[in-house]
Amino acid sequence: MTDFQAVLNSIYQDAIQATDKGVVASYIPELAHVNKENFAIQLRTATGECYGVGDYNKLFSIQSISKVLALSKAMSLIGEDIWKRVDVEPSGHPFNQLALLEIENGIPRNPFINSGAIVIADILVSHLKNPKEDFLNYVRELAGDASINYNIDVALSEQSTGFKNFAAANLLKSFKNLNNPVDVVLDFYFYQCSIEMTCSQLSNTFYLFANNGKCLQNKLHITDRQVKRVNALMLTCGFYDEAGEFAFEVGLPGKSGVGGGIVALLPDHFVITTWSPGLNKKGNSKLGMQALEQFTTKTKQSIF
Ligand code: GLN
């Protein structure tokens, strides 16, 4: 049997000694204050064991990782109709790139680039009675944890500097792929991205994607078929223009956020979360990616 704790400990030792820890995102001013010396890994297995090392009980901004949760909620609300408005192809471009959106007539490449996530946010705004409250309750239910919350300072900080997201939303609106007003949709989107979690909470929240759609409390939220789709999208689009690299190095479906978090999973086996705030040039956590590469290499556990 693999000694998971020993594997995590050895990855941690390498990570804290790394000389290049990447660069903390500063285009959202509130995120610029985060200390890049933070480092954590947390593993939850399908058989219920948990292992952690480093700062795995410290809160961080999950940012784009929330896009997976928004997508699963939208799937449970409107099912296949989503795919009339968002495609399922990797973009090969940065998460905030706008050129493709214009060329492709306002249909975002996938739900994990910003324009795609803004369309998903529009769907949630249309179908949830109290969008921010209902979405937060959904996330809390998945995690089995009522303490999870938005960080309003982070949401407002992004609201004041999120010019490219305003541009994306306006472009979507001009192509009639946004039903609600731009500012209403973006207000929801910035709150969604501002959710804070610890690595432990994030592994718990994502458990349903490793467990055929059932959360830790054994409640079914999405079907097997929908889980298959969410995991396929994480594998092909979860790391923007580095999705190929992540599949190549790590070999798991996963999702990153500019807060420095990454969550990845092996269906029926485990969910693993890393947090290291320094990012590489593609906006993915530098040490988090390295840690996950080491994890799947040392344990020989990947989908390949
Ligand atoms: N809220 C961020 C944005 O829209 C999320 C980006 C990310 O985590 N990659 O730019």
XYZ file of N, CA, C and O and ligand atoms in Angstrom, residues 27-28 63-64 67 95 114 158 165 189 193 240 257-258, ligand 1:
66
model
N -3.397 41.440 -10.798
C -4.398 42.204 -11.557
C -5.713 42.299 -10.790
O -6.557 43.145 -11.086
N -5.884 41.431 -9.770
C -6.964 41.624 -8.803
C -6.258 42.120 -7.543
O -5.578 41.339 -6.865
N -11.199 31.406 -6.993
C -11.228 32.016 -8.333
C -11.820 31.079 -9.395
O -12.925 30.610 -9.238
N -11.051 30.780 -10.451
C -11.624 30.028 -11.583
C -12.033 28.608 -11.242
O -12.748 27.975 -12.027
N -15.605 27.901 -11.432
C -16.294 27.729 -12.719
C -16.814 26.293 -12.878
O -17.806 26.059 -13.569
N -6.914 32.569 -20.445
C -8.307 32.506 -19.963
C -9.114 33.765 -20.249
O -10.321 33.736 -20.289
N -12.881 32.684 -19.364
C -13.757 33.658 -18.706
C -15.063 33.884 -19.463
O -16.135 33.938 -18.848
N -12.101 42.898 -7.686
C -12.126 42.488 -9.099
C -13.120 43.332 -9.899
O -12.876 43.668 -11.056
N -13.142 41.454 -18.304
C -14.388 40.702 -18.122
C -15.587 41.538 -18.558
O -16.546 41.007 -19.119
N -20.697 36.822 -11.181
C -19.432 36.152 -11.545
C -18.297 36.519 -10.582
O -17.538 35.655 -10.139
N -16.303 33.897 -8.101
C -14.837 33.698 -8.096
C -14.217 34.018 -6.741
O -13.110 33.567 -6.439
N -6.422 26.149 -19.281
C -6.325 27.111 -20.394
C -5.322 26.627 -21.435
O -5.398 25.488 -21.861
N -6.936 28.003 -10.407
C -7.461 29.359 -10.243
C -6.294 30.305 -9.994
O -5.237 29.858 -9.513
N -6.493 31.595 -10.289
C -5.384 32.542 -10.109
C -5.078 32.845 -8.639
O -4.103 33.524 -8.344
N -11.825 35.995 -11.459
C -10.707 35.742 -12.332
C -10.911 36.442 -13.663
O -12.017 36.511 -14.131
C -10.557 34.252 -12.513
C -9.399 33.893 -13.424
C -8.719 32.620 -13.056
O -8.736 32.167 -11.900
N -7.989 32.059 -14.003
O -9.978 36.912 -14.254
